[in-house]
Coordinates of C-alpha atoms and ligand atoms in Angstrom, one line a residue:
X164 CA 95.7 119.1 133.1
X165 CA 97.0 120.5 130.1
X166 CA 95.5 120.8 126.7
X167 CA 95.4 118.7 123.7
X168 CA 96.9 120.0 120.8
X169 CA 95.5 117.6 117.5
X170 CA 97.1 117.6 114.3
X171 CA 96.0 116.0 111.3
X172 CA 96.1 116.5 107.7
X173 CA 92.8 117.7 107.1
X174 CA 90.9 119.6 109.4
X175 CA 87.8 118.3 110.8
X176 CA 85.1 120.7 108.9
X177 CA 81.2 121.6 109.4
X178 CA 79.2 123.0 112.5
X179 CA 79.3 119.5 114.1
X180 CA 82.4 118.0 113.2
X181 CA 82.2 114.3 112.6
X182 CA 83.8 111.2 111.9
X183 CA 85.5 108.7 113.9
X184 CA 89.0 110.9 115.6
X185 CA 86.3 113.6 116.3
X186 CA 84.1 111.2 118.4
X187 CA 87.5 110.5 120.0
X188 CA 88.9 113.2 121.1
X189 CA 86.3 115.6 121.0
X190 CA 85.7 115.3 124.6
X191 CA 89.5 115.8 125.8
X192 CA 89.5 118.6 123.2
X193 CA 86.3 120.1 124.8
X194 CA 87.6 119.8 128.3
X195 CA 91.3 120.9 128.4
X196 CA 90.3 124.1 125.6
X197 CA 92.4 122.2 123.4
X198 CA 92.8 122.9 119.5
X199 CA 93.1 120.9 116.4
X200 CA 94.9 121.9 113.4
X201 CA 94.7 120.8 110.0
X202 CA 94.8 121.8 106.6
X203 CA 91.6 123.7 105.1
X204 CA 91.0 121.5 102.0
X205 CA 91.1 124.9 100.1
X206 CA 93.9 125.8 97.6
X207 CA 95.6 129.2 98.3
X208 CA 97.8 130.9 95.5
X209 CA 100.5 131.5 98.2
X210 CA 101.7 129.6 101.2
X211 CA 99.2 130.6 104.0
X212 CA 101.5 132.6 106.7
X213 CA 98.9 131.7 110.0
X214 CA 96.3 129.8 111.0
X215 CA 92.9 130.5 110.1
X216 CA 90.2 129.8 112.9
X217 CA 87.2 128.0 112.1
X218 CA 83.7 129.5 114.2
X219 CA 81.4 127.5 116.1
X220 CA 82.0 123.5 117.0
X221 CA 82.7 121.7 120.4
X222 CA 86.2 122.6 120.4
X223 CA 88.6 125.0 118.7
X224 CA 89.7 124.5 115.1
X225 CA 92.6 126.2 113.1
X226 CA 93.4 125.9 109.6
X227 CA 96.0 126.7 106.7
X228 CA 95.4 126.3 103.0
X229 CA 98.2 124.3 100.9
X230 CA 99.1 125.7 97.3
X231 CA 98.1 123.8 94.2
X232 CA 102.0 122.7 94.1
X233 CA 102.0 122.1 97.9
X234 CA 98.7 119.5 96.8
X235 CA 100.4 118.0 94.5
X236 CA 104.0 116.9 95.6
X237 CA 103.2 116.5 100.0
X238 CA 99.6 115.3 99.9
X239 CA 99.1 113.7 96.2
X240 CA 102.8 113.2 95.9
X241 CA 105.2 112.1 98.8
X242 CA 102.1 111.3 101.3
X243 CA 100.3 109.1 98.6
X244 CA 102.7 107.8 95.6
X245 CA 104.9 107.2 98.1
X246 CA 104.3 106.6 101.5
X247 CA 100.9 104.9 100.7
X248 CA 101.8 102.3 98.6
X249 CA 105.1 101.4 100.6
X250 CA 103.2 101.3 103.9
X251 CA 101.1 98.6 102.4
X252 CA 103.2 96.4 101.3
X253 CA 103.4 97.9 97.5
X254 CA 106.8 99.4 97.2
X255 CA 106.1 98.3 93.3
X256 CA 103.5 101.1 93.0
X257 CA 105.9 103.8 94.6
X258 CA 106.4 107.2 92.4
X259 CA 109.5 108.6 93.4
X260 CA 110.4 112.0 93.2
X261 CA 113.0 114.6 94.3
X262 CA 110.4 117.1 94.2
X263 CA 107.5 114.9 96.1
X264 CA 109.9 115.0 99.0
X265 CA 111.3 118.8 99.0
X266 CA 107.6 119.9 99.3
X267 CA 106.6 117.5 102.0
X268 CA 109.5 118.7 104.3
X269 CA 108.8 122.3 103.7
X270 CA 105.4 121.7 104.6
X271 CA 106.0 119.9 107.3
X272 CA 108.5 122.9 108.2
X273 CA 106.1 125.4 107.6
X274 CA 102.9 123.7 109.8
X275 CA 106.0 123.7 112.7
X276 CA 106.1 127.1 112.4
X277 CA 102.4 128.1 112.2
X278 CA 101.6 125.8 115.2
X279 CA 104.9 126.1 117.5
X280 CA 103.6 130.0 118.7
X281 CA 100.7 128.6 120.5
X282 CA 102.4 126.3 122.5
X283 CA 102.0 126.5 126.3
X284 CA 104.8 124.6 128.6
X285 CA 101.8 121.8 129.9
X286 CA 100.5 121.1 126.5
X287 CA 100.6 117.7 124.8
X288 CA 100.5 117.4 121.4
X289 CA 99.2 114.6 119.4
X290 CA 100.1 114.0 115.6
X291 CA 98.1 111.8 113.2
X292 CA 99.3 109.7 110.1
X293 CA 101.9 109.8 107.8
X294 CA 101.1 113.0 106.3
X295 CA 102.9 114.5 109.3
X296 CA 105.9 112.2 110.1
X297 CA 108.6 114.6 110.2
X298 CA 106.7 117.3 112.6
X299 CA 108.5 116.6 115.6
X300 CA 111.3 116.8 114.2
X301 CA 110.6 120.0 113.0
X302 CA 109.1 121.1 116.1
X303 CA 112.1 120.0 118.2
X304 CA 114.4 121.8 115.8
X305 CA 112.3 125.1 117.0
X306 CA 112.9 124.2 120.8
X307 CA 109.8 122.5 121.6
X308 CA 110.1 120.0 124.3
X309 CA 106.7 118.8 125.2
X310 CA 105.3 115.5 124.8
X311 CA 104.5 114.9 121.3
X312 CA 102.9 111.6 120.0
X313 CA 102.3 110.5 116.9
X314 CA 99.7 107.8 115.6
X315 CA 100.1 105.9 112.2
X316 CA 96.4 104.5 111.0
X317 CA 98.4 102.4 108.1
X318 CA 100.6 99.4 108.4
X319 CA 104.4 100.1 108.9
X320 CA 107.1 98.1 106.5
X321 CA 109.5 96.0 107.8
X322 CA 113.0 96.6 107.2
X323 CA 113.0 95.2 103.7
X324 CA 110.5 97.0 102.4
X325 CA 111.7 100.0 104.1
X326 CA 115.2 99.9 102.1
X327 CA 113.2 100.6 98.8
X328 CA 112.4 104.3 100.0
X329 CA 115.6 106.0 99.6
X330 CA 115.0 107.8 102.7
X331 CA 114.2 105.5 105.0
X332 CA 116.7 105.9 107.6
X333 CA 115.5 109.6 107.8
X334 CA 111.9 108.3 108.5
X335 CA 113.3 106.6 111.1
X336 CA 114.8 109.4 112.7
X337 CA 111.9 111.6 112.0
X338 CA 110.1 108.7 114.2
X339 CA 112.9 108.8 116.9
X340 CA 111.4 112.5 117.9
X341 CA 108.2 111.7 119.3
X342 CA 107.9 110.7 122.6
X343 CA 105.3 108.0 121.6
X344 CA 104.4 106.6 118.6
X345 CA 101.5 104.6 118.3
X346 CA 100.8 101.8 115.5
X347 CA 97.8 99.9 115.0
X348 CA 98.8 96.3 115.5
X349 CA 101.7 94.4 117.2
X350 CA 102.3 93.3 114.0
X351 CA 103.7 96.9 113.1
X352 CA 105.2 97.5 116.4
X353 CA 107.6 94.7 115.8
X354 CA 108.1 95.8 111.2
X355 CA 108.0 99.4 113.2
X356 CA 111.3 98.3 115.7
X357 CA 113.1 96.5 113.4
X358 CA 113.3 99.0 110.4
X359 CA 114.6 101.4 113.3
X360 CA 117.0 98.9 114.7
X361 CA 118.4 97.6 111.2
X362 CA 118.0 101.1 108.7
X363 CA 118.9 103.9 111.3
X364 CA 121.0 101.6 113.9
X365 CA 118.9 102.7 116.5
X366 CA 119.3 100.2 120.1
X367 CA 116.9 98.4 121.3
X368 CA 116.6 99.1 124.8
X369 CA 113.6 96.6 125.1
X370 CA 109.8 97.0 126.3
X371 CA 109.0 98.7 123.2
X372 CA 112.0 101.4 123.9
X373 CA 114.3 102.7 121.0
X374 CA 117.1 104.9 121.5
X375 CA 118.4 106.7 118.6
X376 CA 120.7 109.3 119.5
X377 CA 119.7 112.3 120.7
X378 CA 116.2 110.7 121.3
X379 CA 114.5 107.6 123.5
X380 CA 111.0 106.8 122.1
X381 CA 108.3 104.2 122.7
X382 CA 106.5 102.4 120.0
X383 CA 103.4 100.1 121.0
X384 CA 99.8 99.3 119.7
X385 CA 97.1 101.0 120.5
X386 CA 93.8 99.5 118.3
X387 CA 91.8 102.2 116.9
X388 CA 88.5 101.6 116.7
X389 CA 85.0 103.2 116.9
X390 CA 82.0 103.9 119.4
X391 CA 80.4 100.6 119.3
X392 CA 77.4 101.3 121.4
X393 CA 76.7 104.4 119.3
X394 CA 76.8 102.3 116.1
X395 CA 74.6 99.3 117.2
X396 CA 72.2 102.0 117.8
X397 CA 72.6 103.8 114.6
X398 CA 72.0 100.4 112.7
X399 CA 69.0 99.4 115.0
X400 CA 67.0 102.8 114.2
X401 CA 68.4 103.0 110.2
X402 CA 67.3 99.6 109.3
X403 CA 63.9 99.9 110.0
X404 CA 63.8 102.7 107.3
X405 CA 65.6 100.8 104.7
X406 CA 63.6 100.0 101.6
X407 CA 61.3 97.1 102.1
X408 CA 63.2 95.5 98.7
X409 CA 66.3 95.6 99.9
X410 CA 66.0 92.5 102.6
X411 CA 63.7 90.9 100.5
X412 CA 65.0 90.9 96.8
X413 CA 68.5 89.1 98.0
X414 CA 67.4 86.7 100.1
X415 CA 71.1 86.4 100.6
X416 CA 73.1 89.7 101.0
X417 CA 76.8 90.2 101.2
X418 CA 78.5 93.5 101.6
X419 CA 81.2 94.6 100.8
X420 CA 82.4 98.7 101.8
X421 CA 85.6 100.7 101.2
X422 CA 87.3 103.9 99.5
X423 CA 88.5 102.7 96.3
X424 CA 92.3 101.5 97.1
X425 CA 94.3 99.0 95.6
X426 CA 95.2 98.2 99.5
X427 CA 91.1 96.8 99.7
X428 CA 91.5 93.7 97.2
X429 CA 88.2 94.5 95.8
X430 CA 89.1 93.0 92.4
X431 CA 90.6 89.9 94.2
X432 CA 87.1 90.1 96.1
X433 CA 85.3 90.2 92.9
X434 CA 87.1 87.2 91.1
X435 CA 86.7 85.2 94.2
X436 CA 82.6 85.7 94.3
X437 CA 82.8 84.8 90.3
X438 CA 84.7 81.5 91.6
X439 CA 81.7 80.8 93.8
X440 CA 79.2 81.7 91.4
X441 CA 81.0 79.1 88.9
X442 CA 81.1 76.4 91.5
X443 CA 77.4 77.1 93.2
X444 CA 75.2 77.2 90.5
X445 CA 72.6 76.3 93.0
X446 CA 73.2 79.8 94.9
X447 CA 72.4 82.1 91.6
X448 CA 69.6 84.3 92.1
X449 CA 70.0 83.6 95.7
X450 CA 73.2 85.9 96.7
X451 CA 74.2 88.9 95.4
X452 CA 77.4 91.4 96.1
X453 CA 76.9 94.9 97.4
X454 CA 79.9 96.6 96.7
X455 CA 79.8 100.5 97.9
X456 CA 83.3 102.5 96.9
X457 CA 83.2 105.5 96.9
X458 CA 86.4 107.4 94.7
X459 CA 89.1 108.6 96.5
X460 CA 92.6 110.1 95.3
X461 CA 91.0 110.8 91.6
X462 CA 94.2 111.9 89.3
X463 CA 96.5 109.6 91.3
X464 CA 97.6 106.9 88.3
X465 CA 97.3 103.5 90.8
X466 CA 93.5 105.0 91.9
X467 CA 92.6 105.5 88.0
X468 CA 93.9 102.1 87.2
X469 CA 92.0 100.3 90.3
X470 CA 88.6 101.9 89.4
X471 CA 89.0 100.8 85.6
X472 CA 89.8 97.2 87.4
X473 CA 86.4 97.1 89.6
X474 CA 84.7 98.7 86.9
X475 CA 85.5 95.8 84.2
X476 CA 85.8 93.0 86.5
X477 CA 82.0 93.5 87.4
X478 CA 80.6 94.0 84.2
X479 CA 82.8 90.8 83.2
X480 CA 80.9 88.8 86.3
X481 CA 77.4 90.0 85.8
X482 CA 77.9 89.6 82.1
X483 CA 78.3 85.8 82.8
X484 CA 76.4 85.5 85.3
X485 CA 73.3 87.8 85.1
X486 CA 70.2 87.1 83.8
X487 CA 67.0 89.2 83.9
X488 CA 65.9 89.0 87.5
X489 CA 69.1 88.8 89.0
X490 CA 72.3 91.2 89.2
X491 CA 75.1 89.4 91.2
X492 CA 77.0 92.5 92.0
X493 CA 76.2 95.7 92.0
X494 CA 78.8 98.3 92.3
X495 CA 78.2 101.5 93.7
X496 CA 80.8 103.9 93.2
X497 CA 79.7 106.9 95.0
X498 CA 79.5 107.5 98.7
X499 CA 76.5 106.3 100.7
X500 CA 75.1 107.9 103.7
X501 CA 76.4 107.0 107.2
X502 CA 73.4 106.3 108.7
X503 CA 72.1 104.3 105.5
X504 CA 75.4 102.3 105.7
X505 CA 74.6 101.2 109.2
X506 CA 71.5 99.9 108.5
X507 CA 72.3 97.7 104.7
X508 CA 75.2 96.3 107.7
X509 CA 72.4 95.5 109.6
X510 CA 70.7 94.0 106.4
X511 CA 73.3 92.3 105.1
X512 CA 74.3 88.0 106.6
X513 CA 78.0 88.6 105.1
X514 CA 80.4 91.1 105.6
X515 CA 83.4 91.1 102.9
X516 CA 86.2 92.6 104.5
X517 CA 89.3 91.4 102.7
X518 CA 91.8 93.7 102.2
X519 CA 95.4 93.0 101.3
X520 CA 96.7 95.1 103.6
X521 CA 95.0 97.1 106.1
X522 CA 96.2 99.1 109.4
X523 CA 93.0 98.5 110.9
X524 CA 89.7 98.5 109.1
X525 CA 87.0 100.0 110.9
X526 CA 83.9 98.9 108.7
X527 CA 85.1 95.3 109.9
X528 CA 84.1 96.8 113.2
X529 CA 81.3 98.6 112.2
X530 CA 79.7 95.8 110.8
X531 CA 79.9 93.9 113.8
X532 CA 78.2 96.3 115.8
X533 CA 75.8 96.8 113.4
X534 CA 74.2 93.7 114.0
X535 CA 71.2 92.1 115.2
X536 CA 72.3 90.0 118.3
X537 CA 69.7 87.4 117.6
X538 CA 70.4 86.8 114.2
X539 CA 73.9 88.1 113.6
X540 CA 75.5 88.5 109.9
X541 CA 79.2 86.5 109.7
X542 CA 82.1 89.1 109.2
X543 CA 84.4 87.5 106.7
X544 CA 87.7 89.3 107.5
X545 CA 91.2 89.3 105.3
X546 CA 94.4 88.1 107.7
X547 CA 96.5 91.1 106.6
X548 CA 93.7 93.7 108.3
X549 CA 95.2 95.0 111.1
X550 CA 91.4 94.1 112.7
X551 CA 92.3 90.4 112.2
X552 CA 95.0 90.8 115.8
X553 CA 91.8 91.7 117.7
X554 CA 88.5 90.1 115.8
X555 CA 89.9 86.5 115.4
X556 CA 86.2 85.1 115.9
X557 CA 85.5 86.6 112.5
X558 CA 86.1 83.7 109.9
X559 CA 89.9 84.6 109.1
X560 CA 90.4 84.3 105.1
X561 CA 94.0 85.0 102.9
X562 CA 92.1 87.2 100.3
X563 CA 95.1 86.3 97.8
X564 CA 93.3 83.1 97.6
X565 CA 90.1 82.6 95.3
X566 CA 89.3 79.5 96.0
X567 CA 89.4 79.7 100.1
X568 CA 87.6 83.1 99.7
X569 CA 85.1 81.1 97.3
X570 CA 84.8 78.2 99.9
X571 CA 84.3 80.6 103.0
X572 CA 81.5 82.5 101.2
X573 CA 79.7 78.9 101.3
X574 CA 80.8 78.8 104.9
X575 CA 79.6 82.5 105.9
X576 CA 76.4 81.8 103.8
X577 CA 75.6 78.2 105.7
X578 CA 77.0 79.5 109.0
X579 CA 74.3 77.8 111.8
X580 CA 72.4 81.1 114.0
X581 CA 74.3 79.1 116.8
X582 CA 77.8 79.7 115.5
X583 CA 76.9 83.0 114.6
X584 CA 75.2 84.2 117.4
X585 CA 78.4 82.6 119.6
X586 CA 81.4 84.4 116.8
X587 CA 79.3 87.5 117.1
X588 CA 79.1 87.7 121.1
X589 CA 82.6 87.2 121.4
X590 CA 83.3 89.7 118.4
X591 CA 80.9 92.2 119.9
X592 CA 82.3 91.8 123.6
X593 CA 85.8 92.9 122.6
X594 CA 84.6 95.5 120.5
X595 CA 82.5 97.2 123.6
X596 CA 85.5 97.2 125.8
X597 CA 87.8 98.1 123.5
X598 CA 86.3 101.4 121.8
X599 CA 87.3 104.3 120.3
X600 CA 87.3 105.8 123.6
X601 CA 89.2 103.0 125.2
X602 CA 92.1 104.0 122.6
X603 CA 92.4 108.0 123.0
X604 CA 92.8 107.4 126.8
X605 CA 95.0 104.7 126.9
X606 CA 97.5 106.5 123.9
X607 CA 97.0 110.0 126.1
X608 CA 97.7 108.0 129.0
X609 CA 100.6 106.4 128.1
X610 CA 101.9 109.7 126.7
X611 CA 101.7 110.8 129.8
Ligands
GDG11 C1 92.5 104.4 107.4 C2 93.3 103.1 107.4 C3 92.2 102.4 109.6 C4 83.4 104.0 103.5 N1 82.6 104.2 102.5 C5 81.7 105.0 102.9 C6 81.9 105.4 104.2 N2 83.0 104.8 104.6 C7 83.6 104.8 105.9 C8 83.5 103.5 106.7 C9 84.6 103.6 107.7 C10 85.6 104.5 107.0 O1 85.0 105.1 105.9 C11 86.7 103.6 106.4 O2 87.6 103.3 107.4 P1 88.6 102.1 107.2 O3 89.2 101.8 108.5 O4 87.9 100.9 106.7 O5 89.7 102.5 106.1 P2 90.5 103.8 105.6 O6 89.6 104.8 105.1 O7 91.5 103.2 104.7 O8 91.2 104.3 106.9 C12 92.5 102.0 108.1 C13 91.6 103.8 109.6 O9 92.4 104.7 108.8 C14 91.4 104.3 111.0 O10 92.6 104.3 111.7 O11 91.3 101.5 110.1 O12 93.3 100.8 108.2 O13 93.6 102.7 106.1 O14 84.2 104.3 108.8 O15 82.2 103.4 107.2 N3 81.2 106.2 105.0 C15 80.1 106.8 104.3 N4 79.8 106.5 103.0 C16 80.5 105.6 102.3 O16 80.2 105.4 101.1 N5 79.3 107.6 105.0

């Protein structure tokens, strides 16, 4: 077989790699001597002219640095100003620049370049996210002509939202030259064939087949998700070393965890729990909100504007609500420990997972298998996560909504151990056959 060739935007770093794609593709990686490549997360003062290898791990790594300008108009500016906000659904938000652009092409040029010399005839390469949408392009412009597949882990716009990015029917060429491209939902396959069909006047040729001359492609779903058994077990060993307090000072515990992004709804979270805490006066001192976000995208205007959102929203809802043995939410704006997240899962009965837009959302899943099977928490999940196609046992909420979102947190709180335990088996049985592992084979299978 031939080897994997990875490529993300950031390089999987440390001894022991981790995090979710590792866990997935480590193993193929490890057996067909493949390599991943990724930028180093270190600024260079010029563009770096080779790969850099990184010592030691399962698998071989290689890495490049990006300039301080390079930073700032592909990763900060195209990537997340622009493609970001568009892909979920908030074409408002979009900073548009010339300049944004330029550098994201010659980047995208320039990884081409630094990866296309070790390519071997059998080797299939596999691209990830929209930092990288153009590589095959690029690649193909250079010759290559080995499978190349490409996985989006956001959302993809529909045709209308599509014609607000000046480029778009460029995108969708860029997409036409991989061989597969993966989305997270079926809901994106179809936005995904659509905006190809109506911006680029590519044909339909059915089963998830697009021609757009000179290039066929395929575009299906393939759920990403995470190692399910690994994770019960994480939460089962974690819990029992959580602080005593924790359980027993909320005798009720929702949770609620993810980066700070306006694509989360955590404010629309927030004013919906201070819509049940106005209704439910009976259920002070009885609940209380965990909220753990850490910062992400610092210096990028719509991630400083979200965090002074949160940050007033709660103060404005413990303010009213507070009084001197209880906190209804706290906020913890830092990251937490993996191993300490699995276990306040465990801890917690609700899961808050309501994003306004989502590709997937994996702590929906985490959660779930986080667990106790006997005495399951209820995962509360937003309509518009990508998770929602999959996980519709979860109780389904519109998180634009206060007042449902307010009436389902009664629901989730009062939820009988029968219905629980029932939601949670079927939850638990899809997420055990379809794991993370489940979706590396079946997208390398497919690319053949
Ligand atoms: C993108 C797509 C898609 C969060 N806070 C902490 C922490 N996390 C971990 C969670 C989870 C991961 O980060 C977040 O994954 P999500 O899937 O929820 O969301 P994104 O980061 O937006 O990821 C998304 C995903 O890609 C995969 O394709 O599902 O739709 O947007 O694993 O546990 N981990 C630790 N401390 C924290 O404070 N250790």
């Amino acid at each position: 077989m031939g080897r994997l060739i990875c490529i993300s935007n950031r390089i999987p770093t440390g001894a022991n790699p981790s995090g979710g794609l590792v866990v997935a593709l480590g193993d193929v990686l490890e057996e067909t001597g493949g390599i991943w490549i990724g930028t180093s997360g270190e600024i260079a003062d010029t563009p770096a002219a080779e790969l850099r290898e990184i010592e030691g791990g399962p698998f071989r790594r290689y890495c490049f640095d990006l300039t301080q300008e390079e930073q700032d108009n592909y990763y900060a500016g195209y990537s997340n100003s622009v493609l970001w906000p568009l892909f979920h659904g908030r074409a408002d938000l979009m900073d548009i620049h010339q300049e944004y652009l330029g550098v994201y092409k010659q980047v995208n040029r320039r990884i081409a370049k630094l990866v296309a010399p070790f390519l071997k005839p059998d080797d299939r390469i596999w691209v990830q996210d929209y930092h990288l949408l153009p590589l095959a392009y690029e690649l193909r412009l250079m010759g290559v002509t080995n499978p190349i597949g490409f996985f989006l882990h956001t959302p993809f716009p529909g045709p209308t939202a599509m014609q607000a990015l000046p480029n778009g029917r460029e995108v969708c060429q860029w997409i036409a030259n991989y061989d597969l491209v993966g989305l997270q939902a079926e809901r994106d396959v179809r936005a995904c064939l659509h905006s190809m069909i109506e911006i680029a006047d590519a044909s339909n040729l059915g089963a998830g087949y697009v021609h757009l001359s000179p290039r066929q492609c395929r575009i299906a779903a393939f759920p990403i998700s995470i190692d399910a058994r690994e994770f019960q077990e994480l939460a089962e060993t974690e819990f029992d070393k959580l602080p005593a307090g924790i359980v027993k000072d909320h005798r009720r515990l929702m949770i609620g965890v993810d980066r700070l992004d306006y694509s989360k709804g955590v404010p629309h979270r927030f004013r919906a729990f201070g819509e049940f805490l106005e209704r439910h006066e009976d259920w002070h001192r009885y609940v209380s909100l965990l909220q753990i976000s850490p910062p992400t995208r610092e210096g990028v205007q719509a991630y400083d504007d979200i965090r002074e959102e949160t940050e007033h929203l709660s103060g404005r809802i413990n303010g009213q609500f507070a009084d001197i043995q209880w906190v209804p939410i706290r906020f913890i704006n830092r990251a937490v420990p993996r191993e300490v997240l699995a276990g306040l899962y465990r801890a917690s009965h609700v899961a808050l997972v309501t994003p306004l837009m989502d590709g997937m959302n994996l702590v929906a899943k985490e959660f779930i298998a986080a667990q106790n099977p006997d005495d399951p928490g209820v995962l509360m999940l937003s309509q518009f996560a990508g998770a929602a196609e999959q996980m519709d046992a979860a109780l389904m909420v519109n998180p634009h909504d206060p007042e449902q979102v307010a009436t389902s947190m009664l629901t989730a709180l009062m939820m009988s151990r029968g219905e629980r335990r029932e939601r949670y088996r079927s939850l638990m049985e899809g997420l055990t056959t379809y794991d993370v592992h489940w979706w590396s084979k079946s997208f390398l299978d497919a690319l053949g």
